[in-house]
XYZ file of C-alpha atoms in Angstrom:
570
model
C -40.545 -19.108 22.247
C -37.211 -20.958 21.878
C -36.355 -23.663 19.360
C -33.299 -25.917 19.419
C -31.823 -27.169 16.125
C -28.443 -28.742 15.343
C -26.842 -27.773 18.638
C -28.123 -24.202 18.294
C -30.994 -22.657 20.256
C -33.216 -20.328 18.245
C -35.532 -17.936 20.098
C -38.131 -15.453 18.875
C -39.552 -12.479 20.689
C -43.078 -11.265 19.914
C -43.634 -7.549 19.637
C -47.398 -7.482 19.930
C -50.288 -6.923 17.595
C -49.894 -4.409 14.786
C -52.496 -3.392 12.191
C -51.409 -3.442 8.587
C -51.978 -4.947 5.172
C -51.899 -8.417 6.707
C -54.586 -7.607 9.224
C -54.283 -7.924 12.931
C -51.638 -10.492 13.603
C -48.495 -11.130 15.673
C -45.285 -9.999 13.975
C -42.061 -11.605 15.200
C -39.186 -9.265 14.435
C -36.388 -10.406 16.758
C -34.400 -13.648 16.684
C -32.002 -14.780 19.392
C -29.382 -17.284 18.195
C -27.639 -19.194 20.928
C -24.444 -20.951 19.778
C -22.203 -23.250 21.757
C -18.566 -22.448 21.086
C -15.826 -25.159 20.804
C -14.441 -24.178 24.194
C -17.825 -24.734 25.859
C -18.871 -21.106 26.097
C -22.278 -19.941 24.902
C -22.831 -16.937 22.664
C -26.254 -15.295 22.265
C -26.711 -13.104 19.186
C -29.734 -10.961 18.395
C -30.920 -10.471 14.818
C -33.578 -7.879 14.028
C -35.849 -8.300 11.021
C -38.017 -5.690 9.315
C -41.118 -5.029 11.365
C -43.379 -3.984 8.457
C -43.951 -4.983 4.874
C -42.543 -1.628 3.638
C -39.319 -2.178 5.568
C -39.045 -5.624 4.009
C -39.527 -4.190 0.520
C -36.896 -1.497 1.163
C -34.462 -4.123 2.411
C -34.984 -6.222 -0.712
C -34.500 -3.157 -2.920
C -31.284 -2.201 -1.164
C -29.945 -5.747 -1.416
C -30.871 -5.928 -5.098
C -29.201 -2.559 -5.699
C -25.959 -3.785 -4.100
C -25.987 -6.879 -6.305
C -26.620 -4.783 -9.431
C -23.849 -2.350 -8.471
C -21.516 -5.291 -7.963
C -22.242 -6.571 -11.467
C -21.849 -3.031 -12.862
C -18.424 -2.687 -11.209
C -17.413 -6.026 -12.693
C -18.568 -4.913 -16.151
C -16.707 -1.598 -15.803
C -13.540 -3.454 -14.821
C -13.838 -5.711 -17.869
C -14.358 -2.716 -20.151
C -11.333 -0.913 -18.705
C -9.248 -4.052 -19.210
C -10.420 -4.181 -22.836
C -9.399 -0.536 -23.283
C -5.899 -1.294 -21.993
C -5.659 -4.378 -24.210
C -6.467 -2.358 -27.335
C -4.486 0.798 -26.526
C -1.354 -0.464 -24.739
C 0.967 0.071 -27.759
C -0.091 3.727 -27.940
C 0.304 4.111 -24.192
C 3.889 2.876 -24.537
C 4.457 5.322 -27.378
C 3.197 8.140 -25.140
C 5.595 7.103 -22.376
C 8.471 6.944 -24.869
C 7.583 10.466 -25.996
C 7.690 11.591 -22.355
C 11.110 9.960 -21.987
C 12.412 11.654 -25.130
C 11.048 15.064 -24.110
C 12.549 14.762 -20.604
C 15.942 13.789 -22.006
C 15.838 16.550 -24.607
C 14.888 19.106 -21.961
C 17.860 18.174 -19.782
C 20.339 18.117 -22.655
C 19.199 21.498 -23.967
C 19.491 23.187 -20.582
C 23.089 24.099 -21.398
C 21.637 26.463 -24.021
C 18.201 27.318 -22.620
C 18.904 27.584 -18.867
C 19.862 31.300 -18.923
C 16.870 32.205 -21.061
C 14.406 30.169 -18.989
C 15.672 31.462 -15.638
C 15.621 35.110 -16.644
C 12.240 34.746 -18.359
C 10.837 33.302 -15.134
C 12.389 36.099 -13.063
C 11.078 38.791 -15.430
C 7.697 37.052 -15.395
C 7.531 37.267 -11.595
C 8.510 40.939 -11.680
C 5.993 41.600 -14.458
C 3.204 39.909 -12.483
C 4.064 42.075 -9.482
C 4.074 45.223 -11.628
C 0.649 44.347 -13.025
C -0.626 43.776 -9.490
C 0.607 47.216 -8.444
C -1.102 48.862 -11.431
C -4.383 46.999 -10.865
C -4.463 47.832 -7.149
C -3.808 51.503 -7.886
C -6.550 51.520 -10.546
C -9.091 50.011 -8.130
C -7.992 52.385 -5.371
C -8.375 55.426 -7.617
C -11.879 54.359 -8.757
C -13.195 53.809 -5.207
C -11.502 56.998 -4.050
C -13.380 58.982 -6.659
C -16.595 57.233 -5.574
C -15.802 58.154 -1.924
C -16.209 54.549 -0.793
C -14.497 54.269 2.582
C -14.371 51.560 5.213
C -16.247 53.765 7.676
C -19.332 53.430 5.472
C -19.169 49.629 5.707
C -18.255 48.989 9.328
C -17.771 45.440 10.537
C -19.297 42.617 8.510
C -18.669 38.935 7.878
C -19.159 39.405 4.117
C -15.560 39.876 3.019
C -16.606 40.770 -0.526
C -17.837 44.089 0.802
C -14.308 45.031 1.853
C -13.195 44.756 -1.782
C -15.419 47.736 -2.559
C -13.638 50.275 -0.357
C -10.502 52.269 -1.118
C -8.592 51.323 2.074
C -8.495 47.641 1.104
C -6.921 48.323 -2.278
C -4.509 50.811 -0.716
C -3.342 48.073 1.683
C -2.949 45.640 -1.236
C -1.013 48.302 -3.163
C 1.418 48.856 -0.290
C 1.957 45.128 0.354
C 2.589 44.267 -3.315
C 4.833 47.300 -3.776
C 6.967 46.324 -0.771
C 7.188 42.712 -1.991
C 8.101 43.886 -5.498
C 10.833 46.142 -4.111
C 12.255 43.336 -1.959
C 12.302 40.920 -4.911
C 13.922 43.516 -7.186
C 16.626 44.433 -4.648
C 17.277 40.753 -3.933
C 17.784 40.035 -7.623
C 20.105 43.041 -7.982
C 22.289 42.078 -5.023
C 22.249 38.351 -5.818
C 22.754 38.648 -9.557
C 26.236 37.098 -9.346
C 24.941 34.114 -7.390
C 22.098 33.707 -9.871
C 24.664 33.655 -12.675
C 26.634 30.992 -10.744
C 23.468 28.917 -10.362
C 22.777 29.198 -14.090
C 26.354 28.198 -14.921
C 26.091 25.151 -12.639
C 22.832 24.161 -14.340
C 24.541 24.384 -17.707
C 27.530 22.419 -16.436
C 25.189 19.729 -15.085
C 23.606 19.401 -18.508
C 27.066 18.914 -20.027
C 27.924 16.286 -17.410
C 24.784 14.298 -18.181
C 25.503 14.510 -21.916
C 28.846 12.759 -21.237
C 27.181 10.151 -18.970
C 23.888 9.287 -20.642
C 23.769 5.989 -18.786
C 23.167 7.910 -15.555
C 19.631 8.694 -16.740
C 18.846 4.974 -16.662
C 20.117 4.428 -13.120
C 16.651 5.104 -11.569
C 15.594 1.802 -13.175
C 18.188 -0.014 -11.040
C 16.913 1.767 -7.944
C 13.350 0.835 -8.873
C 14.257 -2.845 -9.292
C 16.065 -2.924 -5.933
C 13.087 -1.261 -4.243
C 10.761 -3.860 -5.764
C 13.021 -6.576 -4.333
C 12.813 -4.924 -0.900
C 9.028 -4.704 -1.060
C 8.745 -8.313 -2.233
C 11.035 -9.548 0.559
C 9.098 -7.575 3.178
C 5.750 -8.859 1.892
C 6.931 -12.484 1.752
C 8.396 -12.267 5.261
C 5.253 -10.656 6.679
C 3.103 -13.340 5.045
C 5.353 -16.107 6.336
C 5.199 -14.712 9.883
C 1.415 -14.372 9.728
C 1.071 -18.035 8.674
C 3.895 -19.460 10.761
C 1.644 -21.430 13.152
C 0.368 -24.925 12.475
C -2.982 -24.898 10.686
C -5.959 -26.126 12.704
C -8.618 -28.153 10.906
C -11.888 -29.245 12.497
C -14.886 -31.312 11.506
C -17.775 -28.992 10.637
C -21.266 -29.780 9.364
C -22.020 -27.550 6.429
C -25.731 -28.293 6.838
C -26.336 -28.262 10.577
C -30.117 -28.568 10.154
C -29.846 -32.193 9.036
C -30.929 -34.740 11.653
C -27.612 -36.621 11.777
C -25.454 -33.495 12.010
C -26.617 -32.253 15.408
C -23.712 -33.760 17.301
C -21.069 -32.097 15.081
C -20.268 -28.795 16.800
C -16.823 -27.961 15.349
C -14.796 -29.054 18.358
C -13.149 -32.177 16.872
C -9.726 -31.763 15.222
C -9.047 -33.509 11.936
C -6.448 -34.029 9.228
C -7.680 -33.002 5.749
C -5.412 -35.546 4.043
C -6.613 -38.474 6.144
C -10.200 -37.355 6.645
C -12.873 -39.787 5.413
C -16.498 -38.791 5.234
C -17.525 -42.376 5.885
C -16.672 -41.888 9.557
C -19.632 -39.524 9.675
C -22.060 -41.455 7.559
C -25.033 -40.063 9.444
C -24.100 -36.518 8.250
C -23.394 -36.223 4.545
C -22.263 -32.571 4.785
C -19.472 -33.236 7.315
C -16.149 -31.799 6.112
C -12.675 -31.126 7.462
C -12.278 -27.333 7.196
C -9.425 -24.959 8.043
C -10.288 -22.827 11.100
C -7.178 -20.778 11.959
C -3.446 -20.942 12.570
C -2.258 -22.035 15.964
C -1.500 -18.990 18.134
C -0.041 -20.838 21.113
C 3.649 -21.105 21.964
C 6.531 -18.695 22.462
C 7.070 -18.003 18.754
C 3.400 -17.280 18.075
C 3.105 -14.958 21.080
C 5.961 -12.798 19.720
C 4.653 -12.502 16.161
C 3.771 -8.823 16.645
C 7.325 -8.017 17.741
C 8.693 -9.904 14.747
C 6.406 -7.960 12.409
C 7.740 -4.699 13.883
C 11.286 -5.945 13.333
C 10.327 -6.773 9.743
C 8.984 -3.247 9.195
C 12.185 -1.707 10.599
C 14.281 -3.927 8.331
C 12.130 -2.923 5.358
C 12.565 0.810 6.014
C 16.297 0.317 6.532
C 16.679 -1.566 3.243
C 14.664 1.033 1.313
C 16.720 3.910 2.720
C 19.933 1.997 2.001
C 18.933 1.446 -1.641
C 18.193 5.160 -2.032
C 21.503 6.036 -0.347
C 23.364 3.657 -2.661
C 21.835 5.365 -5.693
C 22.721 8.838 -4.442
C 26.312 7.864 -3.635
C 26.727 6.128 -6.998
C 25.480 9.124 -8.987
C 27.521 11.516 -6.835
C 30.702 9.541 -7.490
C 30.094 9.531 -11.235
C 29.389 13.268 -11.461
C 32.280 14.111 -9.120
C 34.638 12.266 -11.464
C 33.394 14.583 -14.222
C 34.040 17.754 -12.217
C 37.514 16.782 -11.029
C 38.608 15.901 -14.570
C 40.975 18.759 -15.389
C 40.570 18.422 -19.156
C 36.964 17.582 -20.033
C 36.011 15.165 -21.484
C 39.432 13.618 -22.077
C 40.218 13.046 -18.387
C 36.817 11.548 -17.524
C 37.405 7.909 -16.483
C 36.027 5.046 -18.501
C 32.558 3.847 -17.395
C 32.285 6.323 -14.504
C 28.852 5.150 -13.360
C 29.847 1.470 -13.152
C 33.105 2.344 -11.408
C 31.252 4.498 -8.879
C 28.707 1.741 -8.217
C 31.452 -0.837 -7.567
C 33.362 1.647 -5.411
C 30.267 2.364 -3.313
C 29.623 -1.339 -2.725
C 33.261 -2.076 -1.924
C 34.196 0.824 0.359
C 31.088 2.751 1.489
C 28.456 0.158 2.482
C 28.952 0.789 6.217
C 28.633 4.568 5.892
C 25.534 4.260 3.700
C 23.943 1.760 6.096
C 24.648 4.024 9.086
C 23.056 7.046 7.394
C 20.071 4.914 6.359
C 19.706 3.663 9.958
C 19.522 7.212 11.346
C 16.780 8.084 8.873
C 14.968 4.812 9.642
C 14.870 5.570 13.369
C 13.322 8.983 12.720
C 10.737 7.445 10.383
C 9.970 4.774 12.995
C 9.275 7.459 15.614
C 6.932 9.192 13.152
C 5.075 5.921 12.566
C 4.715 5.383 16.325
C 3.332 8.898 16.741
C 0.836 8.313 13.920
C -0.229 5.035 15.552
C -0.706 6.662 18.976
C -2.623 9.547 17.407
C -4.896 7.140 15.528
C -5.636 5.041 18.624
C -6.226 7.940 21.025
C -7.824 10.507 18.721
C -11.317 10.030 20.182
C -10.087 10.463 23.774
C -7.719 13.387 23.216
C -8.464 16.807 24.656
C -7.432 19.997 22.803
C -4.167 20.262 24.753
C -3.171 16.670 23.931
C -4.072 17.162 20.249
C -1.948 20.320 20.144
C 0.996 18.518 21.746
C 0.657 15.577 19.349
C 0.484 17.935 16.367
C 3.655 19.708 17.545
C 5.499 16.408 17.958
C 4.461 15.214 14.496
C 5.502 18.535 12.951
C 8.896 18.494 14.724
C 9.723 14.967 13.618
C 8.552 15.741 10.065
C 11.004 18.648 9.981
C 13.692 16.440 11.509
C 13.158 13.807 8.798
C 13.498 16.466 6.079
C 16.703 17.766 7.670
C 18.157 14.254 7.993
C 17.402 13.565 4.324
C 19.097 16.827 3.317
C 22.122 16.112 5.512
C 22.414 12.498 4.338
C 22.242 13.521 0.688
C 25.163 15.935 1.034
C 27.061 13.520 3.292
C 26.851 10.835 0.586
C 28.284 13.322 -1.903
C 31.255 13.998 0.375
C 31.676 10.253 0.901
C 31.815 9.751 -2.863
C 34.389 12.551 -3.237
C 36.777 11.864 -0.351
C 35.842 8.371 0.863
C 35.641 9.343 4.547
C 33.159 7.885 7.021
C 29.603 9.121 7.423
C 30.032 11.298 10.516
C 33.082 13.157 9.184
C 31.476 13.588 5.759
C 28.198 14.846 7.243
C 30.036 17.386 9.411
C 32.214 18.619 6.531
C 29.239 18.903 4.176
C 27.138 20.773 6.736
C 29.899 23.242 7.604
C 30.697 23.800 3.928
C 27.064 24.576 3.148
C 26.702 26.870 6.171
C 29.703 28.893 4.982
C 27.921 29.402 1.650
C 24.309 29.497 2.804
C 23.210 32.261 0.396
C 24.579 30.372 -2.595
C 22.812 27.242 -1.334
C 19.443 29.000 -1.111
C 19.760 30.678 -4.511
C 20.851 27.497 -6.299
C 18.185 25.412 -4.567
C 15.348 27.775 -5.470
C 16.504 28.325 -9.038
C 16.867 24.562 -9.579
C 13.484 23.786 -8.012
C 11.775 26.440 -10.133
C 13.416 25.234 -13.323
C 12.686 21.553 -12.683
C 9.088 22.351 -11.706
C 8.465 24.013 -15.051
C 10.295 21.140 -16.743
C 7.937 18.604 -15.160
C 5.000 20.830 -16.034
C 6.185 20.969 -19.641
C 6.678 17.201 -19.952
C 3.534 16.069 -18.131
C 1.317 18.817 -19.512
C 2.547 18.463 -23.093
C 2.298 14.672 -23.197
C -1.043 14.794 -21.340
C -2.571 17.241 -23.848
C -1.220 15.185 -26.757
C -2.677 11.964 -25.297
C -6.029 13.699 -24.711
C -6.297 14.803 -28.333
C -5.244 11.346 -29.520
C -7.404 9.110 -27.331
C -10.436 11.394 -27.570
C -10.404 11.116 -31.364
C -9.342 14.660 -32.210
C -6.153 13.347 -33.829
C -6.964 10.664 -36.393
C -4.546 8.121 -37.817
C -4.745 7.063 -41.452
C -6.444 3.732 -42.046
C -7.858 1.545 -39.304
C -4.725 1.465 -37.140
C -6.519 2.838 -34.086
C -9.947 4.329 -33.528
C -10.940 6.104 -30.346
C -14.526 4.926 -30.861
C -13.435 1.430 -29.820
C -12.571 2.657 -26.312
C -15.193 2.425 -23.591
C -13.463 4.936 -21.322
C -10.879 6.964 -23.216
C -9.814 8.781 -20.046
C -8.182 5.657 -18.590
C -5.324 5.575 -21.158
C -4.956 9.334 -20.697
C -4.592 8.993 -16.917
C -2.101 6.152 -17.390
C 0.026 8.201 -19.799
C -0.042 11.287 -17.544
C 0.881 9.297 -14.426
C 3.627 7.407 -16.263
C 4.970 10.652 -17.748
C 5.211 12.155 -14.287
C 7.149 9.148 -12.972
C 9.529 9.264 -15.957
C 10.080 13.017 -15.627
C 10.602 12.653 -11.875
C 13.191 9.907 -12.400
C 15.131 11.864 -15.037
C 15.001 15.132 -13.116
C 16.060 13.450 -9.857
C 19.291 12.421 -11.621
C 19.754 15.983 -12.837
C 19.072 17.373 -9.365
C 21.694 15.017 -7.906
C 24.141 16.185 -10.559
C 23.532 19.840 -9.657
C 24.050 19.188 -5.934
C 27.220 17.197 -6.565
C 28.772 19.773 -8.848
C 27.814 22.519 -6.411
C 29.645 20.872 -3.502
C 32.619 20.174 -5.766
C 32.561 23.834 -6.843
C 32.584 25.031 -3.209
C 35.436 22.651 -2.373
C 37.294 23.858 -5.462
C 36.994 27.477 -4.331
C 38.223 26.772 -0.792
C 41.060 24.342 -1.587
C 42.504 25.803 -4.794
C 43.777 29.212 -5.767
C 44.470 28.941 -9.484
C 48.210 28.404 -9.106
C 50.165 25.724 -10.918
C 50.168 23.601 -7.775
C 46.467 24.173 -7.003
C 44.623 24.936 -10.247
C 40.865 25.439 -10.413
C 38.830 22.557 -11.858
C 35.702 24.632 -12.524
C 34.582 25.532 -16.026
C 35.776 28.652 -17.783
C 32.291 30.138 -17.547
C 32.337 29.867 -13.731
C 35.839 31.322 -13.548
C 34.708 34.207 -15.736
C 31.742 34.943 -13.463
C 33.963 34.890 -10.355
C 36.835 36.735 -12.054
C 39.156 33.806 -11.434
C 41.709 32.185 -13.705
C 44.368 29.527 -13.713
C 47.961 30.633 -14.085
C 49.487 29.401 -17.320
C 52.779 27.464 -17.071
C 55.833 29.496 -17.996
C 57.323 28.674 -21.351
C 60.967 27.567 -21.430
C 63.687 29.592 -23.120
C 64.163 29.061 -26.797
C 60.636 27.827 -27.285
C 58.018 29.626 -29.237
């Protein structure tokens, strides 16, 4: 049977007689809805309804459950908002504590860096020594019990292999070899480890003379927000660039006078009068879509791609500007012969102005190279996402190799750009020359690069762990009510979900520690390149004196020649 109503044709399909609680009767469980489109085409949609009473009850239950869950999510959101409203001052205090701890950690590295590095090294050696002892103890026990691998044979239960002497003998040999390699490496690289420690201490001194450098990540953050806002506004403008199309639509198409309104008549919402459709009281002028016809509208996708490329380029340029600015400030510290007297006034501001005035082209070129690599990675991800269902194992392997290669290439470009920006800040040469000089300088001192990089990463990792873990534990004890404040200043019982402020404090502490330590890491890299340049270009003579600290000269057995005193002078 087919029914026509309001320009739509409704059809039902009988499925036969079924016994059930309602007796023997015809159940209609399929509806066909035929709709005439504005362009004259006809669409036929099929809607299936529950065929039994139990299916209908289950459908109602599921729908009711979704509605209840929706209200529960709304209530949870309101409660979380109430928790933030009552605890935001204490969240800010937790973030300020994280900021103070991060700053204190960096400033105290000039005193604690040697202790922390050697404690970590001894800890690694001690863990290896314990592993050797434990493996030997297990091996000796199973040897006395005569438990060999020949008694076990081949099995998929890997726990069984831990009960034979050959397994622990293999572990003993592997850990012993690794322990010997680590110990010999430390012995032969002890001088380079001392140089790395001295550079870490010198970086802490540099930051103590330029405390404003710790706040520079805020400038980078603001510029990145501007880039994101500009990209979002441009993307939204492009998506809505066509002329809006409004058409007359009957909100209640079942009414008798609304049958002739099929949504094909254009209208102007400002000049629309309902009196023109007096026979249909629900007639309204409603927005349908944006016009997608014309040359501009047909190229919207290409313009969106151009917008994405511009966004990536701007983001990489902002990051490059920050790296070059910090590198220029810290380089001015290193090349000051008498510290801190020869450090220029406002070094960070001067470096920022110098980067904008002389180095914008070099920074933009380096950012463009990185943007192109990132764009290729995005294209590969898009192709992989679209063709994943149709890929065979060989194609998946090839795609995985391409993605891995370009990921490595992006990491290398970031490393090269970072050191190129440092050389740009020091000598003011263009990007290509600076990148080549930085790369060749690092390759001539590759062992020092690896040692300094690993020591710095290890130290900063434990610094982040200290800041985030310490502030996180403190916030847990506070917001869970284990630390009570006098009076009624704050009570944890008023919180609905005390873990939300804790998560906020931990996440914010990580961002703060990452921002502070990124400045410190840039300082270490800058001073390291300056140190390598100092070693290659100077010899300690009166004409070419060393600019490194006395501690570094002592480690390398270097010294500056003192000027000869004139006759007749004491």
